[in-house]
CSV table of C-alpha atoms and ligand atoms in Angstrom, one decimal:
chain,number,residue,atom,x,y,z
A,1,UNK,CA,-15.8,31.5,-3.2
A,2,UNK,CA,-14.8,28.9,-6.1
A,3,UNK,CA,-15.2,26.2,-4.9
A,4,UNK,CA,-16.3,22.6,-7.0
A,5,UNK,CA,-19.8,21.6,-5.1
A,6,UNK,CA,-21.9,18.9,-5.6
A,7,UNK,CA,-24.5,21.2,-7.3
A,8,UNK,CA,-24.7,19.5,-10.9
A,9,UNK,CA,-27.5,16.5,-11.6
A,10,UNK,CA,-25.2,13.3,-10.9
A,11,UNK,CA,-25.8,12.0,-14.4
A,12,UNK,CA,-24.6,15.7,-15.8
A,13,UNK,CA,-21.1,15.3,-13.7
A,14,UNK,CA,-21.0,12.1,-14.7
A,15,UNK,CA,-21.2,13.2,-18.3
A,16,UNK,CA,-18.2,15.3,-18.4
A,17,UNK,CA,-16.6,13.9,-16.3
A,18,UNK,CA,-16.2,10.9,-19.1
A,19,UNK,CA,-16.0,13.8,-21.4
A,20,UNK,CA,-12.1,15.2,-19.8
A,21,UNK,CA,-11.7,13.1,-17.2
A,22,UNK,CA,-8.6,10.1,-17.3
A,23,UNK,CA,-9.1,7.8,-14.4
A,24,UNK,CA,-5.8,5.0,-13.0
A,25,UNK,CA,-6.0,2.0,-14.4
A,26,UNK,CA,-9.3,1.6,-15.7
A,27,UNK,CA,-11.1,1.5,-19.6
A,28,UNK,CA,-12.1,5.4,-19.5
A,29,UNK,CA,-14.4,3.7,-22.0
A,30,UNK,CA,-16.0,1.2,-20.1
A,31,UNK,CA,-16.8,3.7,-17.6
A,32,UNK,CA,-18.2,6.0,-19.7
A,33,UNK,CA,-21.3,4.1,-20.0
A,34,UNK,CA,-22.1,3.2,-17.1
A,35,UNK,CA,-20.6,6.6,-15.5
A,36,UNK,CA,-18.5,7.1,-12.4
A,37,UNK,CA,-19.4,7.0,-8.7
A,38,UNK,CA,-19.3,10.9,-7.8
A,39,UNK,CA,-18.0,11.1,-4.0
A,40,UNK,CA,-18.9,14.3,-2.1
A,41,UNK,CA,-18.5,13.7,1.7
A,42,UNK,CA,-16.3,11.6,4.5
A,43,UNK,CA,-16.5,11.2,8.2
A,44,UNK,CA,-14.6,8.7,10.1
A,45,UNK,CA,-15.3,5.7,8.8
A,46,UNK,CA,-18.2,6.4,6.2
A,47,UNK,CA,-18.6,8.2,2.6
A,48,UNK,CA,-21.3,9.9,0.9
A,49,UNK,CA,-21.8,9.9,-3.2
A,50,UNK,CA,-23.8,12.4,-5.2
A,51,UNK,CA,-27.3,10.0,-4.6
A,52,UNK,CA,-27.1,10.0,-0.9
A,53,UNK,CA,-25.5,6.9,0.1
A,54,UNK,CA,-23.3,6.2,2.4
A,55,UNK,CA,-20.8,3.9,2.1
A,56,UNK,CA,-18.9,2.1,5.1
A,57,UNK,CA,-15.3,2.5,3.3
A,58,UNK,CA,-14.2,-0.5,4.3
A,59,UNK,CA,-9.9,0.5,2.3
A,60,UNK,CA,-9.6,3.2,3.9
A,61,UNK,CA,-9.8,5.7,0.6
A,62,UNK,CA,-6.7,3.7,-1.6
A,63,UNK,CA,-5.6,2.3,2.0
A,64,UNK,CA,-4.4,5.5,3.3
A,65,UNK,CA,-7.6,7.4,5.2
A,66,UNK,CA,-5.7,6.1,8.1
A,67,UNK,CA,-7.5,8.6,10.5
A,68,UNK,CA,-11.2,8.3,9.1
A,69,UNK,CA,-12.1,11.1,6.9
A,70,UNK,CA,-13.1,14.0,8.1
A,71,UNK,CA,-10.2,15.4,11.8
A,72,UNK,CA,-10.3,19.1,11.3
A,73,UNK,CA,-7.0,19.1,13.0
A,74,UNK,CA,-6.1,18.3,9.9
A,75,UNK,CA,-7.6,20.5,8.1
A,76,UNK,CA,-6.3,23.3,10.2
A,77,UNK,CA,-3.0,22.5,10.5
A,78,UNK,CA,-3.7,22.2,6.9
A,79,UNK,CA,-5.3,25.6,6.9
A,80,UNK,CA,-2.7,27.5,9.5
A,81,UNK,CA,0.9,26.0,6.8
A,82,UNK,CA,-1.3,27.9,4.0
A,83,UNK,CA,-1.3,31.1,5.6
A,84,UNK,CA,2.1,31.3,7.6
A,85,UNK,CA,3.9,29.6,4.4
A,86,UNK,CA,2.1,27.7,1.6
A,87,UNK,CA,4.9,27.2,-0.2
A,88,UNK,CA,8.4,26.8,0.0
A,89,UNK,CA,10.9,24.6,-1.2
A,90,UNK,CA,14.1,22.6,0.2
A,91,UNK,CA,16.2,23.0,-2.6
A,92,UNK,CA,19.6,25.7,-2.5
A,93,UNK,CA,20.4,25.7,0.9
A,94,UNK,CA,16.8,26.5,2.3
A,95,UNK,CA,14.7,24.5,4.9
A,96,UNK,CA,11.4,25.4,6.4
A,97,UNK,CA,9.7,24.2,10.2
A,98,UNK,CA,7.5,22.0,9.0
A,99,UNK,CA,10.3,19.7,6.8
A,100,UNK,CA,12.7,19.9,9.1
A,101,UNK,CA,10.5,18.6,12.4
A,102,UNK,CA,8.6,16.1,10.9
A,103,UNK,CA,12.0,14.6,9.6
A,104,UNK,CA,12.7,14.5,13.0
A,105,UNK,CA,9.5,12.9,14.2
A,106,UNK,CA,9.9,10.9,11.0
A,107,UNK,CA,13.4,10.0,12.6
A,108,UNK,CA,11.7,9.0,16.3
A,109,UNK,CA,9.1,6.5,15.4
A,110,UNK,CA,11.9,4.9,12.7
A,111,UNK,CA,13.0,1.2,13.6
A,112,UNK,CA,17.3,2.5,15.2
A,113,UNK,CA,19.2,3.2,12.4
A,114,UNK,CA,16.7,5.3,10.3
A,115,UNK,CA,16.9,8.5,11.0
A,116,UNK,CA,17.6,10.5,8.0
A,117,UNK,CA,14.3,11.6,5.7
A,118,UNK,CA,13.8,12.2,1.9
A,119,UNK,CA,11.2,14.1,0.7
A,120,UNK,CA,8.8,12.8,-1.5
A,121,UNK,CA,5.2,14.0,-3.3
A,122,UNK,CA,4.8,10.3,-3.6
A,123,UNK,CA,5.1,6.4,-2.9
A,124,UNK,CA,6.4,6.0,-7.1
A,125,UNK,CA,8.7,8.6,-6.3
A,126,UNK,CA,10.0,8.0,-3.1
A,127,UNK,CA,10.7,5.0,-4.9
A,128,UNK,CA,12.2,6.2,-7.8
A,129,UNK,CA,14.5,8.3,-5.2
A,130,UNK,CA,15.2,4.4,-3.6
A,131,UNK,CA,16.7,3.2,-7.0
A,132,UNK,CA,19.1,6.5,-7.7
A,133,UNK,CA,20.0,6.6,-3.8
A,134,UNK,CA,20.8,2.7,-3.4
A,135,UNK,CA,22.8,3.0,-7.5
A,136,UNK,CA,24.3,5.8,-6.3
A,137,UNK,CA,25.8,4.8,-2.6
A,138,UNK,CA,27.4,1.9,-4.0
A,139,UNK,CA,28.5,3.7,-6.7
A,140,UNK,CA,30.4,6.3,-4.1
A,141,UNK,CA,31.5,2.9,-2.9
A,142,UNK,CA,33.3,2.5,-5.5
A,143,UNK,CA,31.6,-0.5,-7.1
A,144,UNK,CA,29.2,1.0,-9.6
A,145,UNK,CA,28.9,-1.7,-10.8
A,146,UNK,CA,26.7,-3.0,-7.5
A,147,UNK,CA,23.4,-1.3,-9.9
A,148,UNK,CA,20.2,-4.5,-9.9
A,149,UNK,CA,17.7,-4.6,-8.2
A,150,UNK,CA,15.8,-8.0,-7.1
A,151,UNK,CA,12.1,-7.8,-7.0
A,152,UNK,CA,8.8,-9.2,-7.0
A,153,UNK,CA,6.7,-10.7,-9.5
A,154,UNK,CA,3.0,-8.9,-8.1
A,155,UNK,CA,4.9,-6.4,-6.4
A,156,UNK,CA,3.4,-3.3,-6.5
A,157,UNK,CA,6.2,-0.3,-5.9
A,158,UNK,CA,4.1,2.7,-7.9
A,159,UNK,CA,3.3,3.5,-11.2
A,160,UNK,CA,7.0,5.7,-12.6
A,161,UNK,CA,9.0,4.1,-14.6
A,162,UNK,CA,10.8,3.5,-12.0
A,163,UNK,CA,8.4,2.5,-9.0
A,164,UNK,CA,6.8,0.0,-11.8
A,165,UNK,CA,9.5,-1.3,-13.6
A,166,UNK,CA,10.3,-2.2,-10.1
A,167,UNK,CA,6.8,-3.8,-9.0
A,168,UNK,CA,6.2,-7.2,-10.4
A,169,UNK,CA,3.0,-6.5,-12.5
A,170,UNK,CA,2.8,-7.8,-15.6
A,171,UNK,CA,0.1,-6.6,-16.8
A,172,UNK,CA,1.9,-2.9,-15.8
A,173,UNK,CA,5.4,-4.2,-17.6
A,174,UNK,CA,3.1,-4.5,-20.7
A,175,UNK,CA,2.6,-1.3,-21.5
A,176,UNK,CA,4.9,1.9,-21.7
A,177,UNK,CA,8.3,0.0,-22.1
A,178,UNK,CA,8.8,-1.9,-18.9
A,179,UNK,CA,10.9,-2.7,-16.6
A,180,UNK,CA,14.6,-0.6,-17.5
A,181,UNK,CA,17.5,-2.5,-17.4
A,182,UNK,CA,18.8,-3.9,-14.9
A,183,UNK,CA,15.3,-5.0,-12.3
A,184,UNK,CA,15.4,-8.7,-11.9
A,185,UNK,CA,12.0,-10.2,-10.2
A,186,UNK,CA,11.4,-13.5,-8.4
A,187,UNK,CA,8.2,-15.0,-7.1
A,188,UNK,CA,6.5,-14.2,-4.5
A,189,UNK,CA,6.0,-15.7,-1.2
A,190,UNK,CA,2.0,-16.6,-1.9
A,191,UNK,CA,1.3,-19.8,-0.4
A,192,UNK,CA,-2.5,-19.9,-1.4
A,193,UNK,CA,-2.4,-19.3,-4.7
A,194,UNK,CA,1.5,-20.8,-5.6
A,195,UNK,CA,1.9,-22.8,-2.6
A,196,UNK,CA,0.4,-26.2,-4.3
A,197,UNK,CA,0.7,-29.5,-1.0
A,198,UNK,CA,3.6,-27.6,-0.1
A,199,UNK,CA,3.0,-26.3,4.2
A,200,UNK,CA,3.2,-23.0,4.6
A,201,UNK,CA,6.6,-23.7,6.5
A,202,UNK,CA,8.5,-25.2,3.4
A,203,UNK,CA,7.5,-22.6,0.5
A,204,UNK,CA,7.9,-19.3,2.8
A,205,UNK,CA,11.3,-20.8,2.5
A,206,UNK,CA,11.2,-21.9,-1.3
A,207,UNK,CA,10.6,-18.5,-1.8
A,208,UNK,CA,13.5,-16.5,0.6
A,209,UNK,CA,15.6,-19.1,-1.7
A,210,UNK,CA,15.2,-17.6,-4.3
A,211,UNK,CA,16.4,-14.7,-3.6
A,212,UNK,CA,20.2,-16.6,-3.0
A,213,UNK,CA,19.7,-18.6,-6.2
A,214,UNK,CA,18.5,-15.1,-8.2
A,215,UNK,CA,21.9,-12.7,-6.6
A,216,UNK,CA,24.5,-16.0,-7.3
A,217,UNK,CA,23.0,-16.0,-10.8
A,218,UNK,CA,24.0,-11.9,-11.2
A,219,UNK,CA,27.0,-12.2,-9.0
A,220,UNK,CA,26.8,-10.6,-5.4
A,221,UNK,CA,29.0,-8.0,-6.7
A,222,UNK,CA,26.2,-6.4,-8.8
A,223,UNK,CA,22.8,-6.7,-7.3
A,224,UNK,CA,22.4,-2.8,-4.7
A,225,UNK,CA,19.2,-4.4,-3.1
A,226,UNK,CA,16.5,-6.7,-2.8
A,227,UNK,CA,13.0,-4.2,-2.5
A,228,UNK,CA,9.7,-6.0,-1.1
A,229,UNK,CA,6.8,-4.4,1.4
A,230,UNK,CA,6.9,-6.5,4.1
A,231,UNK,CA,3.2,-7.6,3.4
A,232,UNK,CA,2.0,-7.8,-0.3
A,233,UNK,CA,-1.1,-5.2,-0.4
A,234,UNK,CA,-2.2,-4.2,-4.5
A,235,UNK,CA,-1.5,-8.3,-5.0
A,236,UNK,CA,-3.6,-9.3,-3.4
A,237,UNK,CA,-2.5,-9.4,1.0
A,238,UNK,CA,0.0,-11.4,0.8
A,239,UNK,CA,0.9,-12.3,4.5
A,240,UNK,CA,4.4,-13.9,4.0
A,241,UNK,CA,5.0,-18.0,6.1
A,242,UNK,CA,6.9,-17.1,8.6
A,243,UNK,CA,10.1,-18.6,7.3
A,244,UNK,CA,10.2,-16.4,4.3
A,245,UNK,CA,11.4,-13.3,6.0
A,246,UNK,CA,14.0,-14.3,8.6
A,247,UNK,CA,15.3,-16.0,5.4
A,248,UNK,CA,15.8,-13.4,3.1
A,249,UNK,CA,17.4,-10.5,6.0
A,250,UNK,CA,19.6,-14.1,5.8
A,251,UNK,CA,20.6,-13.5,1.9
A,252,UNK,CA,20.8,-10.6,1.4
A,253,UNK,CA,23.5,-9.8,5.4
A,254,UNK,CA,25.5,-12.8,3.6
A,255,UNK,CA,25.6,-11.3,0.1
A,256,UNK,CA,26.0,-7.4,1.3
A,257,UNK,CA,22.7,-6.6,-0.6
A,258,UNK,CA,20.3,-3.8,1.3
A,259,UNK,CA,16.9,-4.1,2.0
A,260,UNK,CA,14.5,-1.9,0.9
A,261,UNK,CA,11.0,-2.1,3.2
A,262,UNK,CA,8.6,-0.9,0.9
A,263,UNK,CA,6.4,0.6,3.4
A,264,UNK,CA,3.8,2.8,1.7
A,265,UNK,CA,1.5,0.7,2.7
A,266,UNK,CA,2.0,-1.8,5.7
A,267,UNK,CA,4.1,1.9,6.9
A,268,UNK,CA,2.0,3.9,10.1
A,269,UNK,CA,0.0,1.0,12.1
A,270,UNK,CA,-1.7,-0.9,9.0
A,271,UNK,CA,0.0,-4.2,11.1
A,272,UNK,CA,0.0,-2.3,14.4
A,273,UNK,CA,3.1,-1.6,14.7
A,274,UNK,CA,4.5,1.8,13.3
A,275,UNK,CA,5.9,0.2,10.4
A,276,UNK,CA,5.5,-3.4,9.1
A,277,UNK,CA,8.9,-4.2,9.5
A,278,UNK,CA,8.8,-4.0,13.0
A,279,UNK,CA,6.3,-6.9,13.0
A,280,UNK,CA,8.0,-9.1,10.4
A,281,UNK,CA,11.2,-8.9,12.0
A,282,UNK,CA,13.2,-6.7,9.1
A,283,UNK,CA,16.1,-4.8,9.2
A,284,UNK,CA,16.4,-2.9,6.3
A,285,UNK,CA,18.3,0.3,5.3
A,286,UNK,CA,16.2,2.1,3.6
A,287,UNK,CA,12.2,2.4,3.7
A,288,UNK,CA,9.1,3.8,1.3
A,289,UNK,CA,6.7,5.8,2.9
A,290,UNK,CA,2.9,7.3,1.6
A,291,UNK,CA,-0.3,7.1,2.6
A,292,UNK,CA,-0.7,6.1,6.0
A,293,UNK,CA,1.6,9.2,6.8
A,294,UNK,CA,-0.7,11.9,5.9
A,295,UNK,CA,-3.7,9.7,6.3
A,296,UNK,CA,-4.7,10.2,2.8
A,297,UNK,CA,-4.9,14.1,3.5
A,298,UNK,CA,-2.0,15.3,1.3
A,299,UNK,CA,0.1,13.2,-0.8
A,300,UNK,CA,3.2,13.6,0.5
A,301,UNK,CA,6.2,10.5,0.3
A,302,UNK,CA,9.1,10.3,1.6
A,303,UNK,CA,12.3,7.6,2.0
A,304,UNK,CA,13.5,6.5,6.2
A,305,UNK,CA,17.8,6.1,4.8
A,306,UNK,CA,20.0,4.4,7.2
A,307,UNK,CA,22.3,5.8,8.9
A,308,UNK,CA,25.2,4.6,7.0
A,309,UNK,CA,23.8,5.4,3.4
A,310,UNK,CA,22.8,9.2,4.3
A,311,UNK,CA,26.6,9.3,5.7
A,312,UNK,CA,27.2,8.2,1.6
A,313,UNK,CA,24.4,10.7,-0.1
A,314,UNK,CA,25.6,13.3,2.3
A,315,UNK,CA,28.8,13.8,1.3
A,316,UNK,CA,27.8,14.4,-2.0
A,317,UNK,CA,25.9,16.4,-4.1
A,318,UNK,CA,22.7,13.9,-4.8
A,319,UNK,CA,21.3,15.2,-7.9
A,320,UNK,CA,17.7,14.3,-6.8
A,321,UNK,CA,14.6,15.9,-5.9
A,322,UNK,CA,10.8,16.8,-6.0
A,323,UNK,CA,9.2,20.6,-6.5
A,324,UNK,CA,7.3,19.6,-3.8
A,325,UNK,CA,9.5,18.0,-1.5
A,326,UNK,CA,9.0,18.3,2.0
A,327,UNK,CA,5.7,20.8,0.8
A,328,UNK,CA,4.5,22.6,4.2
A,329,UNK,CA,1.1,22.0,4.3
A,330,UNK,CA,1.7,18.1,3.1
A,331,UNK,CA,4.4,18.1,5.6
A,332,UNK,CA,2.7,19.5,8.4
A,333,UNK,CA,-0.6,17.8,8.1
A,334,UNK,CA,1.4,14.6,8.4
A,335,UNK,CA,2.6,16.2,11.1
A,336,UNK,CA,-0.1,16.6,13.1
A,337,UNK,CA,-1.6,13.7,12.3
A,338,UNK,CA,1.3,11.7,13.5
A,339,UNK,CA,0.6,14.0,17.0
A,340,UNK,CA,-3.1,12.8,16.0
A,341,UNK,CA,-2.1,8.9,15.9
A,342,UNK,CA,0.5,9.3,19.1
A,343,UNK,CA,-2.5,11.8,21.4
A,344,UNK,CA,-5.3,8.8,20.7
A,345,UNK,CA,-3.0,5.7,21.8
A,346,UNK,CA,-4.8,4.9,17.9
A,347,UNK,CA,-1.8,1.4,18.1
A,348,UNK,CA,-3.2,0.4,21.2
A,349,UNK,CA,-6.8,1.4,19.5
A,350,UNK,CA,-5.6,-1.0,17.1
A,351,UNK,CA,-4.0,-4.4,18.6
A,352,UNK,CA,-6.8,-3.9,21.2
A,353,UNK,CA,-9.5,-3.5,19.9
A,354,UNK,CA,-9.8,-2.9,15.8
A,355,UNK,CA,-7.4,-5.6,15.4
A,356,UNK,CA,-9.2,-8.5,17.1
A,357,UNK,CA,-12.8,-7.2,16.1
A,358,UNK,CA,-11.4,-6.8,12.3
A,359,UNK,CA,-10.4,-10.9,12.8
A,360,UNK,CA,-13.3,-11.3,14.4
A,361,UNK,CA,-15.7,-10.5,11.9
A,362,UNK,CA,-13.0,-12.8,9.5
A,363,UNK,CA,-13.1,-15.2,11.0
A,364,UNK,CA,-17.0,-15.9,10.4
A,365,UNK,CA,-16.7,-13.8,6.8
A,366,UNK,CA,-14.4,-17.2,6.0
A,367,UNK,CA,-17.2,-19.9,6.5
A,368,UNK,CA,-18.9,-18.8,3.7
A,369,UNK,CA,-19.5,-20.7,0.8
A,370,UNK,CA,-17.9,-18.8,-1.1
A,371,UNK,CA,-14.6,-17.2,1.3
A,372,UNK,CA,-11.6,-19.9,1.1
A,373,UNK,CA,-9.5,-19.1,3.6
A,374,UNK,CA,-8.6,-15.4,5.0
A,375,UNK,CA,-5.5,-13.2,5.1
A,376,UNK,CA,-4.7,-10.9,8.0
A,377,UNK,CA,-2.3,-9.4,9.7
A,378,UNK,CA,-3.4,-6.2,11.6
A,379,UNK,CA,-6.0,-3.8,10.3
A,380,UNK,CA,-5.2,-5.7,6.2
A,381,UNK,CA,-6.9,-8.2,5.0
A,382,UNK,CA,-7.4,-10.9,2.1
A,383,UNK,CA,-10.4,-13.0,1.5
A,384,UNK,CA,-9.6,-15.7,-1.2
A,385,UNK,CA,-12.9,-15.9,-3.4
A,386,UNK,CA,-13.0,-20.0,-4.3
A,387,UNK,CA,-15.0,-22.8,-5.8
A,388,UNK,CA,-14.0,-25.1,-3.6
A,389,UNK,CA,-12.2,-24.6,-0.8
A,390,UNK,CA,-11.2,-27.7,1.3
A,391,UNK,CA,-8.3,-27.6,-2.4
A,392,UNK,CA,-8.1,-23.3,-2.6
A,393,UNK,CA,-9.4,-24.1,-5.9
A,394,UNK,CA,-9.3,-21.3,-8.4
A,395,UNK,CA,-12.5,-20.8,-10.4
A,396,UNK,CA,-13.9,-21.9,-14.6
A,397,UNK,CA,-13.6,-18.6,-15.6
A,398,UNK,CA,-10.5,-16.1,-16.2
A,399,UNK,CA,-9.9,-14.6,-12.5
A,400,UNK,CA,-11.3,-11.7,-11.3
A,401,UNK,CA,-14.8,-12.7,-12.4
A,402,UNK,CA,-15.9,-13.3,-9.2
A,403,UNK,CA,-13.8,-10.7,-7.2
A,404,UNK,CA,-15.9,-7.9,-10.6
A,405,UNK,CA,-19.4,-10.1,-9.6
A,406,UNK,CA,-18.6,-9.6,-5.4
A,407,UNK,CA,-17.1,-6.0,-6.0
A,408,UNK,CA,-19.7,-4.9,-7.4
A,409,UNK,CA,-22.5,-6.5,-5.2
A,410,UNK,CA,-20.6,-4.7,-2.2
A,411,UNK,CA,-20.9,-1.4,-3.9
A,412,UNK,CA,-24.6,-2.5,-4.4
A,413,UNK,CA,-25.4,-2.8,-0.2
A,414,UNK,CA,-22.5,0.0,0.2
A,415,UNK,CA,-19.8,-1.1,1.4
A,416,UNK,CA,-16.2,-0.6,-0.8
A,417,UNK,CA,-14.3,-3.7,-0.7
A,418,UNK,CA,-11.6,-4.6,-3.8
A,419,UNK,CA,-11.2,-6.7,-5.3
A,420,UNK,CA,-8.1,-7.8,-6.7
A,421,UNK,CA,-8.4,-10.3,-9.4
A,422,UNK,CA,-10.9,-12.7,-6.7
A,423,UNK,CA,-9.5,-11.8,-3.1
A,424,UNK,CA,-11.8,-9.6,-1.1
A,425,UNK,CA,-9.3,-6.9,-0.1
A,426,UNK,CA,-9.7,-5.6,3.6
A,427,UNK,CA,-8.2,-2.0,4.7
A,428,UNK,CA,-10.4,-0.4,6.9
A,429,UNK,CA,-10.0,2.9,9.0
A,430,UNK,CA,-7.3,2.3,11.8
A,431,UNK,CA,-9.8,3.8,14.2
A,432,UNK,CA,-13.2,2.1,13.0
A,433,UNK,CA,-14.8,0.6,16.3
A,434,UNK,CA,-16.3,-2.5,16.3
A,435,UNK,CA,-20.5,-1.4,16.0
A,436,UNK,CA,-18.7,-0.4,12.3
A,437,UNK,CA,-17.5,-3.5,11.6
A,438,UNK,CA,-20.0,-5.0,12.8
A,439,UNK,CA,-22.1,-3.4,9.9
A,440,UNK,CA,-19.3,-3.8,8.0
A,441,UNK,CA,-19.7,-8.0,8.3
A,442,UNK,CA,-23.5,-7.2,8.1
A,443,UNK,CA,-23.1,-5.7,4.2
A,444,UNK,CA,-20.2,-8.0,3.7
A,445,UNK,CA,-21.9,-11.0,4.2
A,446,UNK,CA,-24.9,-9.9,2.0
A,447,UNK,CA,-22.4,-8.8,-0.5
A,448,UNK,CA,-21.0,-12.2,-0.6
A,449,UNK,CA,-24.4,-14.5,0.0
A,450,UNK,CA,-25.9,-12.6,-3.1
A,451,UNK,CA,-22.5,-12.8,-5.7
A,452,UNK,CA,-23.2,-17.2,-4.4
A,453,UNK,CA,-26.5,-17.1,-5.9
A,454,UNK,CA,-25.0,-15.6,-9.4
A,455,UNK,CA,-22.8,-17.4,-9.4
A,456,UNK,CA,-25.2,-20.2,-8.9
A,457,UNK,CA,-27.5,-19.2,-11.6
A,458,UNK,CA,-25.5,-17.5,-13.9
A,459,UNK,CA,-24.0,-22.2,-14.3
A,460,UNK,CA,-20.4,-19.9,-12.5
A,461,UNK,CA,-20.3,-22.8,-8.9
B,501,LIG,N1,4.1,1.0,-2.6
B,501,LIG,C1,3.7,0.6,-2.4
B,501,LIG,C2,3.0,-0.9,-1.3
B,501,LIG,C3,1.9,0.6,-2.1
B,501,LIG,O1,1.2,0.0,-2.2
B,501,LIG,C4,2.8,2.9,-4.1
B,501,LIG,C5,4.0,2.2,-3.5
B,501,LIG,C6,3.1,4.3,-4.6
B,501,LIG,O2,2.6,5.2,-4.4
B,501,LIG,P1,1.8,5.9,-5.3
B,501,LIG,O3,1.6,6.8,-3.9
B,501,LIG,O4,2.9,6.7,-6.2
B,501,LIG,O5,0.0,5.4,-5.5
B,501,LIG,C7,1.6,1.9,-3.1
B,501,LIG,C8,0.4,1.8,-3.7
B,501,LIG,C9,-4.5,-0.5,-5.2
B,501,LIG,C10,-3.4,0.4,-5.9
B,501,LIG,O6,-5.7,-0.2,-6.1
B,501,LIG,C11,-2.3,0.9,-4.8
B,501,LIG,C12,-2.1,1.8,-4.8
B,501,LIG,C13,-1.6,2.6,-5.2
B,501,LIG,C14,-2.5,2.4,-5.6
B,501,LIG,C15,-3.9,1.3,-6.6
B,501,LIG,O7,-4.4,-1.8,-4.9
B,501,LIG,N2,-0.5,1.9,-4.2
C-alpha cells in the first residue's frame, strides 16, 4: 500500500515541502525560511500537527469542514463509490446515480424556483460557469450586448481568470492581467471600516445605490448580472447593514439584472439557514456552491440555477463543463454530507446551541482592549482589532501587521484564527460544542493578551 505517512522528522518534511511544493497565496521563500506547519490528522474540531500539538480549528479548514474532521460516514461513502464506479463523466448523453441523487437533493434544499444544478470541481470553476451562463442566457434571449457583470471591491469569488476578475481583491488584479473586460466593481457595504459618521442603515443604502449608479452609467441593456456574497467571507466577514440587500434586490428587479448569490461560504448552514440568501432575504437567480457542500472532504462545487435560466440554457448546447463535473465519488460524499446535516439536525444545533454560545464568547472577546467591534452572522464572525475602539480607528503601522501578529499568537496557543488585514476571522465547524467554544475563548483571550503586550512593548499602541 502506498500512502504518504508522517514517517519523517518535521524538519525533513519542511525541507521537501520547500523544495517542491508551491503554496497558494504565499511568499514561498519566506515560508521556506521558517518552515510550514505540517498537519497530520484531524478529529472533530481539532487538528494535530507533526509535533503532536492539538490545535482547535476555528476556521473549519478554509471555511469548509462544516461537519468536523474524521467522520467515518463520509469515508465510507467515498469508499463504496470508489469500489462501484470511481469515475465516469456526465458529458455525451451519460449520467450516473450519485450526480442524479445529489442534484435532486440540492434542488430540494434550495429556495423555491432554484431546481437545476450544473456541477463543477470548485467555487472558482462554478463562478466561471455562472459568468458564461448568464451571458449565454441573455444572448439566447436576443440581447448579446447584455453582458457586463457588476461585482464589488473586496468581494471574493475565486482565483481563476473569470472568478478572480469578478472578485474585487486589488492585490489579485495586480497580477496576471485581471480583471478581464466587462467586469465592474462597486464599493462594499463595510460600515465598520468605511461608514465614517453615517449610521449603518444610511451607509448600507448609500452603497446599494452605487449599483444603480453603475447600471445607469453602463446602460441597463448592457448589464447581465450582479454577483455578491450574501455575507462577505474572505473580505473579512462583512455583514451588510439591514438596508443593503433589500435595496440591491429592488435595483436588480427594476433594471432586469440577474442576481448571482455566491454561497460558497454562506451555503449549507454557515449563517444558520441552508443558504445565506435566506438569512439576508435575497432572491437570487443563481447560487454558487462549494466548500460546505462536501464539508471539504472532496472537491466539489456547482451552480444552482433558476427555472427560467435553465429553460433557456437547456434549449441549446451550452459548450461548457469540466472533466470532474458531478464526479461520482465527490457527489456521493456530498450527498452523505447533506444526509448527516439533516439527520443530525445540524441547523438546530447551530441556531439553538453553537451560534448563541459563539456569540456570547465573541461578546466577551469584544470587551478586550485590542478588539474594536464584532461582526457575527451565525457561525461566521470577525473581530476587528483597533488601537481605539470608540473611534473604530486603524493602526498607524501597515494594515495587517497587528492581525498577523495576533494570528501567530493564536498558532502559538494552538488555535487557528485567520486574519484579514487587522480583522481576526472565526468560522468553526458547525458541530462545535459549547465546551469547545470555551476552549476557543480561553485560547483567543491568551492570544489577544499576548498581541496587546507585544504591540505595547514595541511602541505600536
Ligand atoms: N466564492 C467564495 C465566496 C469563496 O469564499 C470561492 C468562491 C472560490 O472557491 P474555490 O473552491 O475555487 O477556492 C471562495 C473561496 C480565505 C480563502 O483565505 C477563501 C476562499 C478560498 C481560499 C482562501 O479566506 N474562498
